[in-house]
mmCIF file of C-alpha atoms in Angstrom:
data_model
loop_
_atom_site.group_PDB
_atom_site.id
_atom_site.type_symbol
_atom_site.label_atom_id
_atom_site.label_comp_id
_atom_site.label_asym_id
_atom_site.label_seq_id
_atom_site.Cartn_x
_atom_site.Cartn_y
_atom_site.Cartn_z
ATOM 1 C CA MET A 1 -39.330 67.104 53.704
ATOM 2 C CA ARG A 2 -41.141 63.690 54.020
ATOM 3 C CA GLU A 3 -41.447 64.398 57.965
ATOM 4 C CA HIS A 4 -43.192 67.771 57.599
ATOM 5 C CA LEU A 5 -46.311 65.732 55.901
ATOM 6 C CA PRO A 6 -49.234 65.199 57.968
ATOM 7 C CA GLU A 7 -49.285 61.381 59.611
ATOM 8 C CA PRO A 8 -52.652 60.629 57.413
ATOM 9 C CA VAL A 9 -50.465 61.738 54.205
ATOM 10 C CA ARG A 10 -47.518 59.165 55.482
ATOM 11 C CA ALA A 11 -49.520 56.472 56.577
ATOM 12 C CA ALA A 12 -51.334 56.603 53.061
ATOM 13 C CA ALA A 13 -47.882 56.797 51.249
ATOM 14 C CA ARG A 14 -46.329 53.737 53.302
ATOM 15 C CA GLY A 15 -49.575 51.725 52.260
ATOM 16 C CA ALA A 16 -49.096 52.721 48.821
ATOM 17 C CA ARG A 17 -45.494 51.406 48.996
ATOM 18 C CA ARG A 18 -46.434 48.309 50.415
ATOM 19 C CA ARG A 19 -48.935 47.815 47.779
ATOM 20 C CA VAL A 20 -46.668 48.294 45.039
ATOM 21 C CA ARG A 21 -43.826 45.725 46.676
ATOM 22 C CA ARG A 22 -46.477 43.343 46.851
ATOM 23 C CA ALA A 23 -47.583 44.040 43.048
ATOM 24 C CA ARG A 24 -43.822 43.600 41.845
ATOM 25 C CA ARG A 25 -43.651 40.317 43.896
ATOM 26 C CA TRP A 26 -46.831 39.337 41.914
ATOM 27 C CA LEU A 27 -45.280 40.207 38.641
ATOM 28 C CA ASP A 28 -41.788 38.615 39.387
ATOM 29 C CA ARG A 29 -43.189 34.699 38.279
ATOM 30 C CA PRO A 30 -40.131 32.307 38.436
ATOM 31 C CA ASP A 31 -39.744 30.960 35.042
ATOM 32 C CA PRO A 32 -39.676 28.194 35.251
ATOM 33 C CA MET A 33 -41.374 28.005 38.781
ATOM 34 C CA PRO A 34 -39.427 25.715 41.014
ATOM 35 C CA VAL A 35 -41.012 22.568 41.705
ATOM 36 C CA ALA A 36 -40.772 20.458 45.089
ATOM 37 C CA PRO A 37 -39.652 16.686 44.707
ATOM 38 C CA SER A 38 -42.206 14.132 44.443
ATOM 39 C CA PRO A 39 -43.656 13.215 47.611
ATOM 40 C CA GLY A 40 -43.517 9.534 46.779
ATOM 41 C CA THR A 41 -46.429 6.937 46.753
ATOM 42 C CA THR A 42 -46.078 5.598 50.075
ATOM 43 C CA SER A 43 -49.141 5.676 52.149
ATOM 44 C CA ILE A 44 -46.953 8.019 54.805
ATOM 45 C CA ARG A 45 -45.353 11.165 53.244
ATOM 46 C CA LEU A 46 -43.140 12.931 55.486
ATOM 47 C CA LEU A 47 -42.020 16.485 54.890
ATOM 48 C CA ILE A 48 -39.430 18.356 57.238
ATOM 49 C CA GLY A 49 -38.142 21.802 57.087
ATOM 50 C CA PRO A 50 -37.228 24.539 56.645
ATOM 51 C CA ALA A 51 -34.507 25.012 59.087
ATOM 52 C CA ASN A 52 -32.222 21.620 58.797
ATOM 53 C CA PHE A 53 -29.947 22.973 61.613
ATOM 54 C CA ALA A 54 -26.399 20.875 61.483
ATOM 55 C CA GLY A 55 -28.419 19.081 58.639
ATOM 56 C CA GLN A 56 -30.772 17.365 61.080
ATOM 57 C CA GLY A 57 -33.866 17.355 58.902
ATOM 58 C CA TYR A 58 -32.403 15.561 56.481
ATOM 59 C CA GLU A 59 -30.883 12.872 58.825
ATOM 60 C CA TRP A 60 -34.614 12.406 60.556
ATOM 61 C CA ALA A 61 -35.996 12.314 57.016
ATOM 62 C CA ARG A 62 -33.105 8.936 55.957
ATOM 63 C CA ALA A 63 -33.494 7.577 59.305
ATOM 64 C CA VAL A 64 -37.574 6.848 58.927
ATOM 65 C CA GLU A 65 -36.920 5.631 55.590
ATOM 66 C CA THR A 66 -34.818 2.845 57.130
ATOM 67 C CA SER A 67 -36.296 2.266 59.972
ATOM 68 C CA LEU A 68 -39.697 2.316 59.273
ATOM 69 C CA ASP A 69 -42.335 0.905 57.030
ATOM 70 C CA ASP A 70 -44.516 2.648 54.177
ATOM 71 C CA VAL A 71 -42.761 5.877 54.785
ATOM 72 C CA THR A 72 -41.009 8.322 52.420
ATOM 73 C CA ALA A 73 -39.447 11.466 53.886
ATOM 74 C CA THR A 74 -38.215 14.810 52.262
ATOM 75 C CA ALA A 75 -36.359 17.586 54.058
ATOM 76 C CA PHE A 76 -36.038 20.781 52.755
ATOM 77 C CA MET A 77 -34.109 24.091 53.557
ATOM 78 C CA LEU A 78 -34.470 27.684 52.894
ATOM 79 C CA GLY A 79 -31.106 28.674 51.631
ATOM 80 C CA ARG A 80 -28.875 30.904 53.716
ATOM 81 C CA ASP A 81 -25.348 31.969 53.417
ATOM 82 C CA ARG A 82 -23.774 29.588 56.053
ATOM 83 C CA LEU A 83 -22.116 26.007 56.212
ATOM 84 C CA ALA A 84 -23.771 23.797 53.575
ATOM 85 C CA PHE A 85 -25.541 20.763 55.358
ATOM 86 C CA PRO A 86 -27.315 17.761 52.916
ATOM 87 C CA ALA A 87 -30.613 18.747 51.949
ATOM 88 C CA ASP A 88 -33.275 17.118 49.413
ATOM 89 C CA TRP A 89 -34.491 20.146 48.475
ATOM 90 C CA VAL A 90 -33.124 23.766 49.023
ATOM 91 C CA VAL A 91 -35.379 27.049 48.328
ATOM 92 C CA ASP A 92 -33.431 30.226 47.797
ATOM 93 C CA GLY A 93 -34.737 33.287 49.472
ATOM 94 C CA ARG A 94 -36.275 34.953 46.505
ATOM 95 C CA THR A 95 -38.488 32.019 45.647
ATOM 96 C CA TRP A 96 -39.619 31.820 49.290
ATOM 97 C CA ASN A 97 -40.892 35.135 49.169
ATOM 98 C CA ASN A 98 -42.487 35.101 45.981
ATOM 99 C CA PRO A 99 -46.446 34.650 45.937
ATOM 100 C CA TRP A 100 -46.500 32.458 42.950
ATOM 101 C CA TRP A 101 -44.358 29.805 44.256
ATOM 102 C CA GLN A 102 -46.081 30.335 47.730
ATOM 103 C CA ARG A 103 -49.411 29.358 46.026
ATOM 104 C CA GLN A 104 -47.554 26.271 44.438
ATOM 105 C CA GLN A 105 -45.963 25.080 47.638
ATOM 106 C CA THR A 106 -49.542 25.270 49.423
ATOM 107 C CA ARG A 107 -51.331 22.881 47.064
ATOM 108 C CA ASP A 108 -48.078 20.588 46.637
ATOM 109 C CA VAL A 109 -47.827 20.286 50.602
ATOM 110 C CA LEU A 110 -51.732 20.081 51.214
ATOM 111 C CA GLU A 111 -52.258 17.747 48.253
ATOM 112 C CA GLY A 112 -48.826 15.621 48.434
ATOM 113 C CA TRP A 113 -47.499 14.999 52.069
ATOM 114 C CA THR A 114 -49.719 13.474 54.736
ATOM 115 C CA HIS A 115 -47.149 14.923 57.732
ATOM 116 C CA VAL A 116 -45.164 17.786 58.068
ATOM 117 C CA LEU A 117 -42.450 18.325 60.504
ATOM 118 C CA SER A 118 -42.018 22.004 61.037
ATOM 119 C CA GLU A 119 -38.623 22.958 62.719
ATOM 120 C CA ALA A 120 -38.249 26.031 65.145
ATOM 121 C CA VAL A 121 -42.103 26.988 64.375
ATOM 122 C CA LYS A 122 -40.934 28.252 60.771
ATOM 123 C CA PRO A 123 -43.302 28.109 58.118
ATOM 124 C CA VAL A 124 -43.114 25.529 55.452
ATOM 125 C CA LEU A 125 -45.340 27.415 52.662
ATOM 126 C CA GLY A 126 -43.322 30.408 52.560
ATOM 127 C CA THR A 127 -44.437 33.418 54.123
ATOM 128 C CA ARG A 128 -47.836 33.698 52.606
ATOM 129 C CA PHE A 129 -49.861 32.928 56.448
ATOM 130 C CA GLY A 130 -47.256 34.731 58.422
ATOM 131 C CA ASN A 131 -43.583 34.376 59.562
ATOM 132 C CA ASP A 132 -44.112 31.381 61.603
ATOM 133 C CA VAL A 133 -46.238 28.133 61.291
ATOM 134 C CA SER A 134 -49.426 29.083 63.259
ATOM 135 C CA GLY A 135 -50.855 30.462 60.183
ATOM 136 C CA GLU A 136 -50.508 27.796 57.833
ATOM 137 C CA ALA A 137 -51.451 25.031 60.731
ATOM 138 C CA LYS A 138 -55.055 25.638 60.306
ATOM 139 C CA ARG A 139 -54.975 24.959 56.699
ATOM 140 C CA MET A 140 -52.850 21.950 56.977
ATOM 141 C CA ARG A 141 -55.703 20.832 59.939
ATOM 142 C CA ARG A 142 -58.829 21.205 57.775
ATOM 143 C CA ARG A 143 -56.741 19.545 54.929
ATOM 144 C CA GLY A 144 -55.930 16.523 57.199
ATOM 145 C CA VAL A 145 -52.529 16.791 56.744
ATOM 146 C CA SER A 146 -50.828 16.016 60.108
ATOM 147 C CA LEU A 147 -48.402 18.390 61.758
ATOM 148 C CA ALA A 148 -45.588 18.350 64.504
ATOM 149 C CA LEU A 149 -43.302 20.637 65.848
ATOM 150 C CA VAL A 150 -39.332 20.095 66.620
ATOM 151 C CA ALA A 151 -37.725 22.873 68.717
ATOM 152 C CA HIS A 152 -33.843 23.049 68.109
ATOM 153 C CA GLY A 153 -32.559 25.249 70.802
ATOM 154 C CA SER A 154 -32.421 28.912 70.801
ATOM 155 C CA ASP A 155 -36.135 29.276 69.178
ATOM 156 C CA VAL A 156 -37.548 28.493 72.320
ATOM 157 C CA ARG A 157 -35.067 27.908 75.247
ATOM 158 C CA SER A 158 -36.039 30.839 77.839
ATOM 159 C CA PRO A 159 -33.120 33.204 78.974
ATOM 160 C CA SER A 160 -34.625 33.896 81.828
ATOM 161 C CA ARG A 161 -35.432 30.435 83.116
ATOM 162 C CA HIS A 162 -32.288 28.967 81.798
ATOM 163 C CA ALA A 163 -30.404 31.693 84.066
ATOM 164 C CA ALA A 164 -32.420 30.932 86.968
ATOM 165 C CA SER A 165 -31.734 27.075 86.665
ATOM 166 C CA TYR A 166 -28.344 26.551 85.650
ATOM 167 C CA GLU A 167 -25.174 28.036 87.288
ATOM 168 C CA TRP A 168 -22.895 28.541 84.377
ATOM 169 C CA SER A 169 -25.841 29.670 81.968
ATOM 170 C CA PRO A 170 -24.700 32.205 79.357
ATOM 171 C CA PHE A 171 -27.772 34.401 79.775
ATOM 172 C CA LYS A 172 -26.687 35.050 83.330
ATOM 173 C CA ASP A 173 -24.860 38.435 83.891
ATOM 174 C CA ALA A 174 -25.854 39.210 80.362
ATOM 175 C CA GLU A 175 -26.208 42.833 80.621
ATOM 176 C CA ASP A 176 -24.021 43.698 77.642
ATOM 177 C CA TRP A 177 -25.988 41.522 75.471
ATOM 178 C CA ASP A 178 -28.306 44.181 73.413
ATOM 179 C CA VAL A 179 -30.547 41.309 71.876
ATOM 180 C CA LEU A 180 -31.868 39.632 74.883
ATOM 181 C CA PRO A 181 -34.812 41.432 75.296
ATOM 182 C CA LYS A 182 -35.819 40.492 72.031
ATOM 183 C CA LEU A 183 -34.757 36.994 72.326
ATOM 184 C CA GLN A 184 -36.835 36.620 75.451
ATOM 185 C CA GLU A 185 -39.883 37.980 73.796
ATOM 186 C CA ARG A 186 -39.479 35.885 70.829
ATOM 187 C CA VAL A 187 -39.283 32.381 72.796
ATOM 188 C CA GLU A 188 -42.486 33.566 74.911
ATOM 189 C CA ARG A 189 -44.069 33.932 71.590
ATOM 190 C CA HIS A 190 -42.951 30.626 70.654
ATOM 191 C CA ALA A 191 -43.459 29.086 73.580
ATOM 192 C CA LYS A 192 -47.262 29.972 73.221
ATOM 193 C CA ILE A 193 -47.467 28.497 69.941
ATOM 194 C CA TYR A 194 -45.742 25.136 70.655
ATOM 195 C CA ALA A 195 -48.395 24.984 73.792
ATOM 196 C CA ASP A 196 -51.280 25.822 71.608
ATOM 197 C CA HIS A 197 -50.139 22.833 69.234
ATOM 198 C CA HIS A 198 -49.881 20.800 72.100
ATOM 199 C CA ALA A 199 -53.281 21.627 73.332
ATOM 200 C CA ARG A 200 -54.784 20.812 69.963
ATOM 201 C CA GLY A 201 -53.464 17.269 70.369
ATOM 202 C CA GLY A 202 -50.322 18.239 68.037
ATOM 203 C CA ALA A 203 -47.181 16.292 68.712
ATOM 204 C CA VAL A 204 -44.229 18.480 70.039
ATOM 205 C CA PHE A 205 -40.373 17.334 70.217
ATOM 206 C CA VAL A 206 -37.233 18.944 71.253
ATOM 207 C CA THR A 207 -33.398 17.911 70.189
ATOM 208 C CA THR A 208 -31.929 17.910 73.659
ATOM 209 C CA PRO A 209 -33.258 17.423 77.372
ATOM 210 C CA ASP A 210 -32.710 20.695 78.770
ATOM 211 C CA LEU A 211 -35.528 22.183 76.739
ATOM 212 C CA LEU A 212 -38.120 20.117 78.340
ATOM 213 C CA ASP A 213 -37.571 22.970 80.866
ATOM 214 C CA ASP A 214 -39.615 25.037 78.465
ATOM 215 C CA LEU A 215 -41.932 22.540 77.009
ATOM 216 C CA PRO A 216 -42.005 19.730 79.522
ATOM 217 C CA PHE A 217 -44.994 18.288 77.269
ATOM 218 C CA ALA A 218 -42.647 17.668 74.436
ATOM 219 C CA SER A 219 -40.713 14.346 73.885
ATOM 220 C CA TRP A 220 -37.173 13.829 73.549
ATOM 221 C CA LEU A 221 -36.418 13.695 69.539
ATOM 222 C CA PRO A 222 -32.389 12.861 69.757
ATOM 223 C CA VAL A 223 -30.325 14.436 66.901
ATOM 224 C CA VAL A 224 -28.837 11.671 64.316
ATOM 225 C CA ILE A 225 -25.800 10.794 62.684
ATOM 226 C CA GLU A 226 -24.352 8.542 60.511
ATOM 227 C CA PRO A 227 -21.688 6.375 62.825
ATOM 228 C CA GLU A 228 -19.962 5.150 59.826
ATOM 229 C CA GLN A 229 -19.050 8.643 58.792
ATOM 230 C CA TRP A 230 -17.319 9.407 61.884
ATOM 231 C CA ARG A 231 -15.449 5.961 62.503
ATOM 232 C CA THR A 232 -11.895 5.949 62.409
ATOM 233 C CA ASP A 233 -8.819 3.663 63.193
ATOM 234 C CA ALA A 234 -6.355 6.883 64.492
ATOM 235 C CA PRO A 235 -4.937 5.827 67.604
ATOM 236 C CA LEU A 236 -6.209 7.652 70.779
ATOM 237 C CA LEU A 237 -4.237 9.208 73.599
ATOM 238 C CA GLU A 238 -0.748 7.652 72.131
ATOM 239 C CA ARG A 239 0.949 11.218 71.975
ATOM 240 C CA GLU A 240 2.716 12.824 74.687
ATOM 241 C CA ARG A 241 0.609 16.009 74.724
ATOM 242 C CA PRO A 242 -3.025 14.817 73.765
ATOM 243 C CA ARG A 243 -4.652 17.033 71.300
ATOM 244 C CA VAL A 244 -8.081 18.820 72.496
ATOM 245 C CA LEU A 245 -10.607 20.113 70.072
ATOM 246 C CA HIS A 246 -12.747 22.978 70.764
ATOM 247 C CA VAL A 247 -15.085 24.569 68.085
ATOM 248 C CA PRO A 248 -16.405 28.012 69.286
ATOM 249 C CA SER A 249 -19.434 28.023 66.819
ATOM 250 C CA ASN A 250 -21.295 30.030 69.253
ATOM 251 C CA PRO A 251 -19.059 31.112 71.874
ATOM 252 C CA ARG A 252 -21.095 32.790 74.348
ATOM 253 C CA MET A 253 -23.313 29.429 74.173
ATOM 254 C CA LYS A 254 -21.028 27.334 74.595
ATOM 255 C CA GLY A 255 -18.894 28.899 77.309
ATOM 256 C CA THR A 256 -15.790 29.372 75.234
ATOM 257 C CA THR A 257 -14.784 32.557 77.135
ATOM 258 C CA LEU A 258 -14.826 30.419 80.656
ATOM 259 C CA VAL A 259 -12.618 27.865 79.168
ATOM 260 C CA GLU A 260 -10.269 29.035 76.861
ATOM 261 C CA PRO A 261 -7.849 30.430 79.684
ATOM 262 C CA VAL A 262 -7.732 27.089 81.190
ATOM 263 C CA LEU A 263 -6.965 25.405 77.531
ATOM 264 C CA HIS A 264 -4.261 27.886 76.681
ATOM 265 C CA ARG A 265 -2.672 27.745 79.888
ATOM 266 C CA LEU A 266 -2.380 23.752 79.828
ATOM 267 C CA HIS A 267 -1.290 24.023 76.327
ATOM 268 C CA ASP A 268 1.264 26.393 77.404
ATOM 269 C CA GLU A 269 2.685 24.088 80.465
ATOM 270 C CA GLY A 270 3.050 21.320 77.715
ATOM 271 C CA LEU A 271 0.381 18.936 79.202
ATOM 272 C CA ILE A 272 -1.960 19.224 75.872
ATOM 273 C CA GLU A 273 -2.202 20.830 72.626
ATOM 274 C CA TYR A 274 -5.512 23.029 72.230
ATOM 275 C CA VAL A 275 -6.748 22.769 68.610
ATOM 276 C CA PRO A 276 -9.566 25.504 68.493
ATOM 277 C CA LEU A 277 -11.366 25.040 64.974
ATOM 278 C CA GLU A 278 -13.867 27.495 63.082
ATOM 279 C CA GLY A 279 -15.628 27.765 59.668
ATOM 280 C CA VAL A 280 -15.212 24.263 59.084
ATOM 281 C CA GLU A 281 -17.422 22.711 56.154
ATOM 282 C CA PRO A 282 -19.402 19.965 57.833
ATOM 283 C CA GLY A 283 -18.065 17.557 55.375
ATOM 284 C CA ASP A 284 -14.636 18.162 56.566
ATOM 285 C CA MET A 285 -15.323 17.551 60.391
ATOM 286 C CA PRO A 286 -14.732 13.764 60.698
ATOM 287 C CA GLY A 287 -11.214 14.191 59.707
ATOM 288 C CA HIS A 288 -10.620 16.757 62.191
ATOM 289 C CA ILE A 289 -12.159 14.865 64.941
ATOM 290 C CA ALA A 290 -10.129 12.060 63.722
ATOM 291 C CA ASP A 291 -6.932 13.672 64.395
ATOM 292 C CA VAL A 292 -7.437 14.721 68.349
ATOM 293 C CA ASP A 293 -7.873 12.645 71.204
ATOM 294 C CA LEU A 294 -10.200 14.907 73.273
ATOM 295 C CA VAL A 295 -13.390 16.903 72.162
ATOM 296 C CA LEU A 296 -14.727 19.716 74.529
ATOM 297 C CA ASP A 297 -18.344 20.461 73.284
ATOM 298 C CA GLN A 298 -19.987 23.067 75.848
ATOM 299 C CA VAL A 299 -20.275 24.170 79.479
ATOM 300 C CA ALA A 300 -22.581 26.121 79.748
ATOM 301 C CA LEU A 301 -26.046 25.280 78.406
ATOM 302 C CA GLY A 302 -26.396 21.712 80.485
ATOM 303 C CA ALA A 303 -26.902 19.323 78.065
ATOM 304 C CA TYR A 304 -24.826 17.745 75.040
ATOM 305 C CA GLY A 305 -25.307 18.567 71.439
ATOM 306 C CA ALA A 306 -24.470 17.286 68.039
ATOM 307 C CA MET A 307 -20.408 17.637 68.190
ATOM 308 C CA ALA A 308 -20.501 15.443 71.363
ATOM 309 C CA VAL A 309 -22.313 12.959 69.416
ATOM 310 C CA GLN A 310 -20.007 12.766 66.495
ATOM 311 C CA ALA A 311 -16.982 12.804 68.666
ATOM 312 C CA MET A 312 -18.542 9.605 70.523
ATOM 313 C CA ALA A 313 -19.051 7.759 67.361
ATOM 314 C CA ALA A 314 -15.122 8.567 66.324
ATOM 315 C CA GLY A 315 -13.902 7.070 69.837
ATOM 316 C CA ARG A 316 -12.984 10.089 70.941
ATOM 317 C CA VAL A 317 -12.984 11.461 74.519
ATOM 318 C CA VAL A 318 -15.759 13.802 74.829
ATOM 319 C CA LEU A 319 -15.515 16.564 77.777
ATOM 320 C CA VAL A 320 -19.238 18.501 78.226
ATOM 321 C CA HIS A 321 -21.311 20.016 80.979
ATOM 322 C CA VAL A 322 -24.565 17.701 81.406
ATOM 323 C CA ASP A 323 -26.580 19.028 84.235
ATOM 324 C CA PRO A 324 -27.882 16.506 86.582
ATOM 325 C CA ARG A 325 -31.560 17.159 85.983
ATOM 326 C CA ASN A 326 -30.778 16.316 82.048
ATOM 327 C CA ARG A 327 -28.882 13.230 82.843
ATOM 328 C CA ALA A 328 -32.025 12.069 84.463
ATOM 329 C CA ARG A 329 -34.099 12.703 81.507
ATOM 330 C CA LEU A 330 -31.783 10.383 79.389
ATOM 331 C CA PRO A 331 -32.609 6.563 78.784
ATOM 332 C CA GLU A 332 -29.131 6.111 80.290
ATOM 333 C CA ASP A 333 -26.245 7.925 81.792
ATOM 334 C CA PRO A 334 -24.235 9.472 78.700
ATOM 335 C CA PRO A 335 -20.378 8.073 79.010
ATOM 336 C CA VAL A 336 -18.761 11.529 78.818
ATOM 337 C CA ALA A 337 -16.296 13.649 81.014
ATOM 338 C CA ASP A 338 -18.599 16.038 82.728
ATOM 339 C CA VAL A 339 -16.745 19.389 82.788
ATOM 340 C CA THR A 340 -17.503 23.027 84.351
ATOM 341 C CA PRO A 341 -15.080 25.936 84.149
ATOM 342 C CA ASP A 342 -14.281 25.247 87.669
ATOM 343 C CA THR A 343 -13.235 21.538 86.878
ATOM 344 C CA LEU A 344 -11.828 21.715 83.302
ATOM 345 C CA GLU A 345 -8.359 21.447 84.417
ATOM 346 C CA ALA A 346 -8.503 18.877 87.105
ATOM 347 C CA VAL A 347 -10.427 16.693 84.630
ATOM 348 C CA LEU A 348 -7.894 17.013 81.938
ATOM 349 C CA ARG A 349 -5.179 16.357 84.028
ATOM 350 C CA GLY A 350 -7.027 13.360 85.473
ATOM 351 C CA LEU A 351 -7.813 11.900 82.228
ATOM 352 C CA VAL A 352 -3.789 12.621 80.530
ATOM 353 C CA ALA A 353 -2.782 10.796 83.640
ATOM 354 C CA ASP A 354 -5.147 7.841 83.639
ATOM 355 C CA ARG A 355 -5.270 7.032 79.797
ATOM 356 C CA GLU A 356 -6.604 3.618 79.978
ATOM 357 C CA GLY A 357 -9.604 4.900 81.995
ATOM 358 C CA ALA A 358 -9.931 7.547 79.221
ATOM 359 C CA ARG A 359 -9.984 4.710 76.419
ATOM 360 C CA ALA A 360 -12.334 2.795 78.435
ATOM 361 C CA LEU A 361 -14.867 6.001 78.655
ATOM 362 C CA ALA A 362 -14.308 6.535 74.584
ATOM 363 C CA ALA A 363 -15.404 2.987 73.702
ATOM 364 C CA ARG A 364 -18.495 3.501 75.925
ATOM 365 C CA GLY A 365 -19.240 6.842 74.126
ATOM 366 C CA THR A 366 -19.005 4.792 70.705
ATOM 367 C CA ALA A 367 -21.683 2.481 71.897
ATOM 368 C CA TYR A 368 -24.021 5.067 73.337
ATOM 369 C CA ALA A 369 -23.925 7.282 70.109
ATOM 370 C CA ASP A 370 -24.906 4.059 68.394
ATOM 371 C CA ARG A 371 -27.596 2.941 70.377
ATOM 372 C CA TRP A 372 -29.598 6.515 71.029
ATOM 373 C CA HIS A 373 -28.094 8.689 67.911
ATOM 374 C CA ASP A 374 -27.771 6.335 64.669
ATOM 375 C CA GLY A 375 -31.109 7.165 63.455
ATOM 376 C CA ARG A 376 -33.382 3.837 65.129
ATOM 377 C CA HIS A 377 -34.367 5.708 67.975
ATOM 378 C CA SER A 378 -35.137 8.831 66.488
ATOM 379 C CA ALA A 379 -37.364 6.975 64.128
ATOM 380 C CA ALA A 380 -38.798 5.130 66.774
ATOM 381 C CA VAL A 381 -39.616 8.572 68.428
ATOM 382 C CA LEU A 382 -41.725 9.737 65.581
ATOM 383 C CA ALA A 383 -43.174 6.297 64.609
ATOM 384 C CA PRO A 384 -46.389 6.730 67.007
ATOM 385 C CA TRP A 385 -47.174 10.348 65.381
ATOM 386 C CA LEU A 386 -46.690 8.912 61.859
ATOM 387 C CA GLY A 387 -48.959 5.815 62.313
ATOM 388 C CA ALA A 388 -45.890 3.961 61.077
ATOM 389 C CA ALA A 389 -44.933 0.296 62.103
ATOM 390 C CA GLU A 390 -40.942 -0.328 63.019
ATOM 391 C CA ARG A 391 -39.190 -2.603 60.536
ATOM 392 C CA PRO A 392 -37.787 -5.552 62.190
ATOM 393 C CA SER A 393 -33.428 -5.002 61.994
ATOM 394 C CA GLU A 394 -30.915 -7.457 62.569
ATOM 395 C CA GLY A 395 -29.394 -7.886 66.310
ATOM 396 C CA ALA A 396 -30.583 -5.657 69.154
ATOM 397 C CA PRO A 397 -33.632 -2.846 68.790
ATOM 398 C CA ALA A 398 -33.094 0.472 68.734
ATOM 399 C CA GLY A 399 -32.837 1.406 72.495
ATOM 400 C CA SER A 400 -32.010 -1.900 73.855
#
């Protein structure tokens, strides 16, 4: 029936339905209205959000509060049905889209915080000014709130550029990946937001060095872990069959299908015990990593991620592919066993045969994780943008 109506009539009906939906949202005022945590009384007040991927927003907040003077930080996230990482404040989806809350959030942020770190170009004021940070960035500039952007990965990693640059790119020969054209369009749109922000003098950060291919003007902001959370006294490589852990959280992006045939074959041969792991809550991961000898991160993207850092901190042997161009972008060569789908079997056999050498590699990894990923260096990277001074710390300074 509706398709037989003239297009002007259908357009008017669509407009009327949109107005009704907006009116309903205005009538649906939360009672009581959710209130943001206090930004504190320090001269530098930082708000981070709303993605909190792998809990990194929360970890950066704790890092700057611990390592920098006169800074308080709040990490918030938009709640979703996914693994529960810690955050100072969680906003549910209904609140996020509520106009009453958006007006209050706008007032609170523009009046309460001095600095905002937007993750993956997501807005921090709800959808009041659009679905990305560009609309609200104008308001922040007018009110003197300093805005920085941080890219986590898929929000800006160009599939076409990555496929042309990396041999084992998950975007190569991906004609069956229906969402790839939309992903390419999205990252190109996001790249323009990052470039425009940089052109206006805004700070831009990336969490892994491979993203410098897409945002060459950005600075590396390392992922942060709490080393003590991952420490373990569990022995390393004392089993006859070493245990190899792989977490296929995103099989295509990690190259899982490229490495599992090798892992299953060596498991069946009796050389290793392959331990695949899925759907584990973040708080349970330290125990799982402590219970293995080697951790295989990824072989497709060309840079190590948070899991590799966690495994290094736990004193496990890390297997991951780090492309030479990304090694050159790091402050020092990461002590990991570099593997590709072609070399995985030979590298595993070598590590099992030379266990003393593998233990020495793991020990260097622990020191590396402490040096670059315990939060001190990340805080030092953020300090110039924040205008904050680093606190003197016992022992060697971060990055020494």
